[in-house]
Coordinates of C-alpha atoms in Angstrom, one line a residue:
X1137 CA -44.7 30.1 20.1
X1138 CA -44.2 27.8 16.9
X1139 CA -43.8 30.1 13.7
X1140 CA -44.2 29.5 10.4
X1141 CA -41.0 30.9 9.1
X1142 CA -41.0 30.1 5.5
X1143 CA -38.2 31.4 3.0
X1144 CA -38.3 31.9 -0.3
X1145 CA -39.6 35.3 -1.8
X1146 CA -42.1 33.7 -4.5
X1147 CA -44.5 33.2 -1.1
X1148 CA -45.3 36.9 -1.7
X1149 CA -46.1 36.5 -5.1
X1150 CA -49.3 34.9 -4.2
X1151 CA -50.6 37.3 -2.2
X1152 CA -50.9 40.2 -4.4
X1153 CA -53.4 38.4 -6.2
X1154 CA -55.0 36.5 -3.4
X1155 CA -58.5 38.6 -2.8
X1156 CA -59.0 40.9 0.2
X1157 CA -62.1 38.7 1.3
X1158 CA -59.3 36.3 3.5
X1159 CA -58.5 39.1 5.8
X1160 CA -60.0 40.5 8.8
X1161 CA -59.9 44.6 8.6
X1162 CA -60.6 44.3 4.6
X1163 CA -63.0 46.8 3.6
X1164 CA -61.7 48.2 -0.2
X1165 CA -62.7 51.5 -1.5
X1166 CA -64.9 51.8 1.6
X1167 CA -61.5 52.4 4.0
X1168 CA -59.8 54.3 1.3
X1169 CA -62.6 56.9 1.4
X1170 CA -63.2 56.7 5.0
X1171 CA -58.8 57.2 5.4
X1172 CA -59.5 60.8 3.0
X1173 CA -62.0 61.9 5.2
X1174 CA -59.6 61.1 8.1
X1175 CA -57.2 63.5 6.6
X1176 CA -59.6 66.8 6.9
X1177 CA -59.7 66.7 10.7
X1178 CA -58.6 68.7 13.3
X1179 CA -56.1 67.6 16.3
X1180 CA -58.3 67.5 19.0
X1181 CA -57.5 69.7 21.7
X1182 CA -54.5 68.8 24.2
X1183 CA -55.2 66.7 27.2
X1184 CA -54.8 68.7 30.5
X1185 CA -52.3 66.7 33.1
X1186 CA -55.8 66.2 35.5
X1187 CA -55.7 63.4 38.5
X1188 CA -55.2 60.4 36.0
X1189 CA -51.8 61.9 34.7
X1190 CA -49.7 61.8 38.3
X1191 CA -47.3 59.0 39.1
X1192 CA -48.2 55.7 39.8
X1193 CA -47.4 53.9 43.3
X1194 CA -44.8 51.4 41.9
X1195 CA -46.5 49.0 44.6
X1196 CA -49.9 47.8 43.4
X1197 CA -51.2 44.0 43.8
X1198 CA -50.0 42.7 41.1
X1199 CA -46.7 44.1 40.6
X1200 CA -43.9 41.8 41.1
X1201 CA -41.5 42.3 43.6
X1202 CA -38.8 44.1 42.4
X1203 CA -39.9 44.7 38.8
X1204 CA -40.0 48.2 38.6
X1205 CA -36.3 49.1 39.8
X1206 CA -35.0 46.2 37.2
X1207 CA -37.5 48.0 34.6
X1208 CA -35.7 51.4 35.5
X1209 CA -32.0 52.0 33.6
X1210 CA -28.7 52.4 35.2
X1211 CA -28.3 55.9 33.1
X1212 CA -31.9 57.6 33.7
X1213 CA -33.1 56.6 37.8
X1214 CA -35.7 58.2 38.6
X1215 CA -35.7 61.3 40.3
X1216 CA -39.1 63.2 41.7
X1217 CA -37.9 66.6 39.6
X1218 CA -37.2 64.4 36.6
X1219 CA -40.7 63.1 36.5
X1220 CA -42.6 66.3 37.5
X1221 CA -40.3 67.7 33.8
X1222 CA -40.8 64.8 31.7
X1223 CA -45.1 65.0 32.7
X1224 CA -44.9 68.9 31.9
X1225 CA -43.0 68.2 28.6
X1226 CA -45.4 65.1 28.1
X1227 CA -48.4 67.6 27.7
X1228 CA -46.6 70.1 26.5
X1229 CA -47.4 71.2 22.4
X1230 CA -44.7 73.5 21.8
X1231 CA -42.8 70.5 21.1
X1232 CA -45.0 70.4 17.5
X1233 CA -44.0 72.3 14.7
X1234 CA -47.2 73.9 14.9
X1235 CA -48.0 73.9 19.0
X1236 CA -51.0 71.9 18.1
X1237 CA -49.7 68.3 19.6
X1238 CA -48.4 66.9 22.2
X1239 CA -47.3 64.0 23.5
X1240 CA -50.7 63.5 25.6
X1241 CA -52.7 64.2 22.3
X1242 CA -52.2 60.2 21.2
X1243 CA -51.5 59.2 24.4
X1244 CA -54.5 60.8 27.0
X1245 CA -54.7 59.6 30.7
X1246 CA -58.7 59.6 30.5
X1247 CA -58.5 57.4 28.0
X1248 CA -55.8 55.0 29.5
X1249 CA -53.3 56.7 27.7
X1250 CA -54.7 55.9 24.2
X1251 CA -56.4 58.3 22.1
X1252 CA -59.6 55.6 21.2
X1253 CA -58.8 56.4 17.5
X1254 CA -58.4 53.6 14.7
X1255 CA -55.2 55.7 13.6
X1256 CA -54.1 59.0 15.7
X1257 CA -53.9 62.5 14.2
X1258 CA -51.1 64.7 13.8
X1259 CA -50.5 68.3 13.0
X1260 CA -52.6 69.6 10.0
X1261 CA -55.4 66.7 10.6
X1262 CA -52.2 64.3 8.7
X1263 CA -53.3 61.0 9.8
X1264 CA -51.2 58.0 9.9
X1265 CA -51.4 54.3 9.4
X1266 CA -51.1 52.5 13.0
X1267 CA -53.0 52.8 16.6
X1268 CA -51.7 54.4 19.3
X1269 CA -50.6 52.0 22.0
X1270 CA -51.2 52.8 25.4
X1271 CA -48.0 53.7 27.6
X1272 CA -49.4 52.1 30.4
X1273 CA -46.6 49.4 31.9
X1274 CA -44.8 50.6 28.7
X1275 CA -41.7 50.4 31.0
X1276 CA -42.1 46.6 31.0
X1277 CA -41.7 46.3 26.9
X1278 CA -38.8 44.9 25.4
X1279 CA -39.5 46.8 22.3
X1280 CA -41.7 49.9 22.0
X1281 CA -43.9 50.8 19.1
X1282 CA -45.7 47.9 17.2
X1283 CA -42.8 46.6 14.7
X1284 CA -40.4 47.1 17.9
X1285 CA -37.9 49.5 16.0
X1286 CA -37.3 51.3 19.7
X1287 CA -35.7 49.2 22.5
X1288 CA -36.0 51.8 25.0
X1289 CA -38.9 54.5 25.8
X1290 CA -35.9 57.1 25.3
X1291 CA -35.7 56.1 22.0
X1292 CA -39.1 56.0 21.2
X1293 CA -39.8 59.4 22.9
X1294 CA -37.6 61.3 20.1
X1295 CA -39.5 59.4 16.8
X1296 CA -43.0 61.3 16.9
X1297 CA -41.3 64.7 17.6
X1298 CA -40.0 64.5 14.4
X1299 CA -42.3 62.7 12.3
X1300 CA -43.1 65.5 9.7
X1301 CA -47.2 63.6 10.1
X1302 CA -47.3 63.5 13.8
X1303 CA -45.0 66.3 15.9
X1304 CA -44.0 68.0 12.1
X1305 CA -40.0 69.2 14.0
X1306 CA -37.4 69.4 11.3
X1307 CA -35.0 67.7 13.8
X1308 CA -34.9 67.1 17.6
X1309 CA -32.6 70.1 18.1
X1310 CA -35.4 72.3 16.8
X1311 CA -37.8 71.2 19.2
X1312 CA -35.2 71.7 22.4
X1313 CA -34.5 75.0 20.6
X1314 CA -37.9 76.1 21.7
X1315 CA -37.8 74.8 25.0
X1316 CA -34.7 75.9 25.9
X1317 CA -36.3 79.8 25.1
X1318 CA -38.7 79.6 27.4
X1319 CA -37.3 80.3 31.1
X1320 CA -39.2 78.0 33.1
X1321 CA -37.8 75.1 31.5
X1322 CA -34.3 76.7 31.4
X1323 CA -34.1 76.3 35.1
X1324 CA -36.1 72.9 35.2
X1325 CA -33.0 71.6 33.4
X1326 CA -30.6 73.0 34.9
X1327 CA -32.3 72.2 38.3
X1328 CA -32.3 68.1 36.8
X1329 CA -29.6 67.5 34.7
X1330 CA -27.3 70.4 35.7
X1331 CA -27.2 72.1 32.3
X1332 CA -29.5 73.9 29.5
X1333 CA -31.9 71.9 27.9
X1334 CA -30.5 69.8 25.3
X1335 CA -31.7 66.7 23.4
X1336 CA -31.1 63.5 25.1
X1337 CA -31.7 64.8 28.4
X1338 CA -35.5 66.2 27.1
X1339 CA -36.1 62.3 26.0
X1340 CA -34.7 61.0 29.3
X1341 CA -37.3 63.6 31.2
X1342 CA -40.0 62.1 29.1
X1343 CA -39.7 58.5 29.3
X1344 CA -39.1 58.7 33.5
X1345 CA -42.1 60.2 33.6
X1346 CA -43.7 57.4 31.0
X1347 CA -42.1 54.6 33.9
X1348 CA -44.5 55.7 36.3
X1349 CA -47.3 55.0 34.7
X1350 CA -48.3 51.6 36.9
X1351 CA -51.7 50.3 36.1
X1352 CA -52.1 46.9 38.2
X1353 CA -54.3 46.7 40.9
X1354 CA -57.6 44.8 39.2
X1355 CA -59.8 41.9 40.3
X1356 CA -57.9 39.5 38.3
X1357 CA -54.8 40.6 40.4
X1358 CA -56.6 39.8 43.6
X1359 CA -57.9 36.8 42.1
X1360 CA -54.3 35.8 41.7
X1361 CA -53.6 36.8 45.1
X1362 CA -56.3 34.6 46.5
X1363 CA -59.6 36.4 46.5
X1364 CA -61.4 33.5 44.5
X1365 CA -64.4 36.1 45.0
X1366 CA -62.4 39.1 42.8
X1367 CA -63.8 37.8 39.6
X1368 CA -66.8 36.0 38.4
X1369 CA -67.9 33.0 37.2
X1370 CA -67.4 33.5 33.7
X1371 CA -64.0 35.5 33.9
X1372 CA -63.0 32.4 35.6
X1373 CA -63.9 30.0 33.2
X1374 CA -62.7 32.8 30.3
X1375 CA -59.2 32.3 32.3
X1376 CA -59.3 28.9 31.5
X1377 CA -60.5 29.0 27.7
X1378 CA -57.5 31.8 27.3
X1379 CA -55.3 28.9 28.1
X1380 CA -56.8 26.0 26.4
X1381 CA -58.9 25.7 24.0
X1382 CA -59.3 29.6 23.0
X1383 CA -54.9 29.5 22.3
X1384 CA -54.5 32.8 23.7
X1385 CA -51.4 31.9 25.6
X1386 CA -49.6 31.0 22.2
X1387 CA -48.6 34.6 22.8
X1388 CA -49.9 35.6 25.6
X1389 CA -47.9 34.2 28.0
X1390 CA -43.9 33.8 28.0
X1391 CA -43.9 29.8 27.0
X1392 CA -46.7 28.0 25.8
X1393 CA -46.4 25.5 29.4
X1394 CA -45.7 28.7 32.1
X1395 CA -48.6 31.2 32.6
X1396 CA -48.3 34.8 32.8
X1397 CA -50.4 36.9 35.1
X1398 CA -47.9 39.8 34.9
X1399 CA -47.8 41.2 31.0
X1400 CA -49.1 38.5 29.6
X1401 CA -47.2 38.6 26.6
X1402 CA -44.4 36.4 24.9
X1403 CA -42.8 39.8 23.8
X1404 CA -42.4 38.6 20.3
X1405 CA -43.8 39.6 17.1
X1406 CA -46.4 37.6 15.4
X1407 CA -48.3 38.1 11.8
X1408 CA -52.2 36.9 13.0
X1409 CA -54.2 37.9 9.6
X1410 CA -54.8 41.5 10.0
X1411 CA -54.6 43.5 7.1
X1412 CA -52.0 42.0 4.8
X1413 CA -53.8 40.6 2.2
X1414 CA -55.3 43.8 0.8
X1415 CA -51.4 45.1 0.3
X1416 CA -49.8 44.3 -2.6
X1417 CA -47.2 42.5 -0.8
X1418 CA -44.7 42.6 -3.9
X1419 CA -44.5 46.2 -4.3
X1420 CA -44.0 46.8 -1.1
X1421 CA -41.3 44.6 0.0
X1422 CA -39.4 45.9 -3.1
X1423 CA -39.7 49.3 -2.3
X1424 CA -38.9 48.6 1.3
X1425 CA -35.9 46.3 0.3
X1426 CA -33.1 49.9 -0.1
X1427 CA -35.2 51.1 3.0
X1428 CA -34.4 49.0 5.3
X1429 CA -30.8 48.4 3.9
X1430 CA -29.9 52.2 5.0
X1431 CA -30.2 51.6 8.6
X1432 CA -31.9 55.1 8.7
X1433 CA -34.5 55.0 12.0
X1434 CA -36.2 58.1 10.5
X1435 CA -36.8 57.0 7.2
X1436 CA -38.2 53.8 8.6
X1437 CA -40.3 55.4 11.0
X1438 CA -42.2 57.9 8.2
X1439 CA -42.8 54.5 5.7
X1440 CA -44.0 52.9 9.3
X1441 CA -46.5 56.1 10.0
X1442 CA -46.9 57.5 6.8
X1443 CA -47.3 55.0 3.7
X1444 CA -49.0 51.1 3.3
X1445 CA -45.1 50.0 3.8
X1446 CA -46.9 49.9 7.3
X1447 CA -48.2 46.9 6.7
X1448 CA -44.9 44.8 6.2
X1449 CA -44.6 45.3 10.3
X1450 CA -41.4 44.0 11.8
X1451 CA -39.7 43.1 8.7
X1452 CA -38.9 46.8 8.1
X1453 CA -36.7 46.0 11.1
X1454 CA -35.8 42.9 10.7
X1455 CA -35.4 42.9 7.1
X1456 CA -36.4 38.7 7.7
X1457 CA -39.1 37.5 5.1
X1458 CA -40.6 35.6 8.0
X1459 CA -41.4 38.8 9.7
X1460 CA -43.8 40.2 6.7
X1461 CA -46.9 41.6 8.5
X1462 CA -46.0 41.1 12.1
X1463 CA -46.2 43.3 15.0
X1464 CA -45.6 43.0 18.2
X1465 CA -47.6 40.7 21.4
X1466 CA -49.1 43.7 23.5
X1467 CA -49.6 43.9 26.8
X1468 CA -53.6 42.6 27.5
X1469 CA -53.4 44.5 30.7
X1470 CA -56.2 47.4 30.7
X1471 CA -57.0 46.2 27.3
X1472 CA -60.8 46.7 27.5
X1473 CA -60.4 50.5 27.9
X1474 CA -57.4 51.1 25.6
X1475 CA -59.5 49.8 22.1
X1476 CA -59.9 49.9 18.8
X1477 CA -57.1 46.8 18.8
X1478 CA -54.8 45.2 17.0
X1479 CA -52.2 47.6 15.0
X1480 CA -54.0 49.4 12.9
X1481 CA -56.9 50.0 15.0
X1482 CA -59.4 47.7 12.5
X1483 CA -61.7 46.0 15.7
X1484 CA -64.3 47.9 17.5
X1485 CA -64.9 45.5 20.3
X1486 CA -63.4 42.3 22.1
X1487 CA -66.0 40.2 20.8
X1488 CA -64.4 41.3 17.0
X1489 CA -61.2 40.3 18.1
X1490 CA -62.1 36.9 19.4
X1491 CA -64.1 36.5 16.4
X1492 CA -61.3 37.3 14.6
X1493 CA -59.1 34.3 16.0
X1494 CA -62.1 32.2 16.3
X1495 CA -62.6 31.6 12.4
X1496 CA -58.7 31.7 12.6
X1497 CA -58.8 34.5 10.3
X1498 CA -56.3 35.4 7.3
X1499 CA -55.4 31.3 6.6
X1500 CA -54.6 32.2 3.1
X1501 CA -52.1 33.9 4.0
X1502 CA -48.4 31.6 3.6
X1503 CA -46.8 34.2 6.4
X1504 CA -49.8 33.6 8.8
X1505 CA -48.1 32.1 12.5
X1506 CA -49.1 28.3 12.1
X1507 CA -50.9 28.3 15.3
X1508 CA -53.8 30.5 13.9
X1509 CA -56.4 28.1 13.4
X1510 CA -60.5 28.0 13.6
X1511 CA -61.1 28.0 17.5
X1512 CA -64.5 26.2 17.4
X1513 CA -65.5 28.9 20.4
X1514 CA -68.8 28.6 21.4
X1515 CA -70.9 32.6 21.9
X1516 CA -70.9 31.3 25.8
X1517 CA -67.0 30.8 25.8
X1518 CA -66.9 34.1 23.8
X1519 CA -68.0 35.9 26.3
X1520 CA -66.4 34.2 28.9
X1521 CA -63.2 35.4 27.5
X1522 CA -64.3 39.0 27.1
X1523 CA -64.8 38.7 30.8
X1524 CA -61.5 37.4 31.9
X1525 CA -60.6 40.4 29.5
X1526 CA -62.2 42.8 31.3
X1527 CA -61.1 41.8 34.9
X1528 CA -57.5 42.9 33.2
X1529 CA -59.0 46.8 33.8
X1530 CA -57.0 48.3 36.9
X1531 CA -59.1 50.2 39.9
X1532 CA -58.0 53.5 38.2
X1533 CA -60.4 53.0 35.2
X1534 CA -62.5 50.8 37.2
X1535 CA -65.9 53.0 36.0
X1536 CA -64.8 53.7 32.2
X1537 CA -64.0 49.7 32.1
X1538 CA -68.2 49.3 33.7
X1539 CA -69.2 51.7 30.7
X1540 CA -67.0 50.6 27.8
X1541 CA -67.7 47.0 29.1
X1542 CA -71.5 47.8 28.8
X1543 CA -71.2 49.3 25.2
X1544 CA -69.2 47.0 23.6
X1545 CA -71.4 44.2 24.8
X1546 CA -74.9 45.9 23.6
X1547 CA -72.5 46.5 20.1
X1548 CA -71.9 42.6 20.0
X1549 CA -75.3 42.1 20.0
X1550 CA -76.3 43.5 16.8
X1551 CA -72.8 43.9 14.9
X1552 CA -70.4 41.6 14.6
X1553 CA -68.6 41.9 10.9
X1554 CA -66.1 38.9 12.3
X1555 CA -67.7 36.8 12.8
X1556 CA -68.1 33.4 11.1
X1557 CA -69.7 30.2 12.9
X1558 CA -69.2 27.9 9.9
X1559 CA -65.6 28.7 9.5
X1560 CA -64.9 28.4 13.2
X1561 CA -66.2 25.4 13.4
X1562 CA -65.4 23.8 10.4
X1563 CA -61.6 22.3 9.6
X1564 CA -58.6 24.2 9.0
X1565 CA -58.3 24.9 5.5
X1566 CA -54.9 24.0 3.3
X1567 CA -52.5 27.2 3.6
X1568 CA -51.1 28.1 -0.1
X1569 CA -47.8 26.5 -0.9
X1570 CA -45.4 29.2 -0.4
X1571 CA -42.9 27.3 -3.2
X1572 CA -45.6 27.7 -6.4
X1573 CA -46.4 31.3 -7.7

């Protein structure tokens, strides 16, 4: 993937007075009420661990050969008791301050481990500022969480339990402290790990239990595997727009020459127009600038949750200019039934997001990857894409994929705020000079 990586500060200074019309996701006082009224509601209830919550056979079509042991570490193998803690923990809400949350409540199995929320809720209705990704294949990311500040799904396990807007804990060892009261899990611990509970061993029950969670198995897969009758015509010619013309496999794929059929991802971070233009950009670097000096994973992960610092993406990590407003490649697997997409949950549909790069969206922005450009996509190619989308959905949610599938295409066909023919179709504009204020 070819990057613009430019340098100098003064790029930003543009953008806080740039308007919020250049950005996809830009919707003014509109979103600011609509994020209040997000704030009154409820938690809704805790997902029950039902049929679509068990372990994943690690050997589905689709699954390379040897992927999942490589994708398992030398200092948490999997063990049967293990998982069967980690799930009970993973639906568990007495980890929340307030026994209202769990794990599950952002991350539900009948909704392919998503919650189908924009942004997910927390204890006492606090919403925050990014979407929940699924944990399906999670154990195949390089990085976990959208700016990537967890390499492992250990460490990501331990950062909602004590974000004070999602799990509310005062501090991991408050939230073993209530486990390790309660019998049943006295002896699951000492039955696993050979001692009481304790922290890292909670977070290493959790995350086994998250690496079972397979989701291969769909037509494209047996497309691949030489069905040429698994998908249909237009998935097929949607397979080859995603590599072609349509630019998808600038990061979807792991070079720009070499397909991927696996993850189809480049895991790398990318900035693609979404949401940075209506952030003062200034004000928020500066504030972030002692932030992300202090190291302190906590403190990043509340400005990352809980304030518009969001928006800066990988560069609270980084602390790299050239990462302002990027987040991470996902995973497309299963993508049709894990929406709203992109970070902070702003698209509705698949036909949004294609508009979205179609008019190659958010050009006046200087940070913007240099390969977003207008896609000149015709509706028929479109929906050819959508369709090579949706033969992404694994057997599992083979009938919510049929339904969301049919909804989202009877949406597209009255509301589409992305799209733009002209601009798709007309020349890519000048991007600002990043050296002039």
């Amino acid at each position: 993937m070819r990057v613009a990586k430019q340098t100098r500060f003064c790029a930003a200074l543009m953008l806080a007075c740039l308007i919020a019309g250049g950005c996809a996701g830009s919707t003014g006082e509109a979103e600011l009420h609509g994020a209040t009224q997000r704030m009154t509601r409820k938690a809704p209830p805790i997902p029950k661990a039902g049929a679509l919550a068990q372990p994943k056979a690690p050997r589905q079509i689709g699954v390379p050969d040897g992927a999942v042991g490589a994708a398992i570490p030398p200092d948490n193998p999997q063990t049967p008791e293990k998982i069967a803690l980690g799930q009970k923990l993973f639906f568990d809400g007495r980890l929340s301050a307030d026994k209202s949350v769990a794990c599950s409540t952002c991350h539900d199995p009948a909704r392919a481990f998503t919650d189908a929320r924009p942004v997910s809720i927390g204890i006492h209705g606090h919403t925050g500022q990014r979407n929940a990704p699924t944990i399906l294949n999670a154990l195949f990311n390089k990085t976990q969480f959208w700016d990537g500040r967890a390499k492992t799904l250990e460490e990501q396990a331990a950062l909602p339990i004590v974000n004070s807007m999602e799990m509310g804990q005062p501090s991991l060892d408050a939230a073993v402290a209530r486990i390790a009261a309660i019998g049943e899990y006295q002896r699951a611990f000492r039955r696993v790990f050979g001692g009481p509970p304790n922290g890292p061993d909670l977070l290493r029950a959790i995350a086994s239990y998250e690496r079972t969670q397979l989701a291969f198995d769909s037509p494209f897969d047996r497309y691949i595997s030489g069905n040429k009758n698994a998908i249909d015509a237009s998935a097929t010619r949607g397979w080859i727009v995603f590599n072609t013309r349509g630019r998808c496999n600038k990061c979807h794929a792991l070079t720009e020459d070499k397909r991927d059929v696996t993850n189809f991802t480049d895991n790398d971070f990318h900035n693609i127009g979404i949401g940075i233009i209506r952030h003062n950009v200034v004000a928020l670097v500066r504030q972030a600038q002692q932030l992300v000096n202090s190291g302190d994973s906590a403190a990043i992960d509340n400005a990352a949750i809980q304030t518009e610092m969001s928006a800066l993406g990988r560069f609270l990590i980084s602390k790299k200019e050239s990462d302002i407003a990027s987040f991470k490649t996902p995973n497309l697997r299963n993508v049709l039934v894990t929406g709203p997409y992109f970070h902070d949950g702003s698209q509705e549909t698949l036909w949004d997001v294609v508009d979205h790069y179609n008019k190659g969206d958010g050009l006046h922005n200087p940070y913007l990857d240099e390969d977003i450009q207008p896609l000149a996509l015709k509706e028929s190619d479109i929906d050819d894409v959508v369709a090579f989308l949706a033969s992404l959905t694994s057997s599992t949610y083979k009938e919510p994929g049929i339904k969301e599938l049919a909804r989202q295409r009877a949406l597209s066909r009255t509301t589409r705020p992305q799209r733009d023919t002209a601009r798709a179709f007309g020349p890519k504009p000048l991007r600002p000079n990043p050296g002039s204020p």
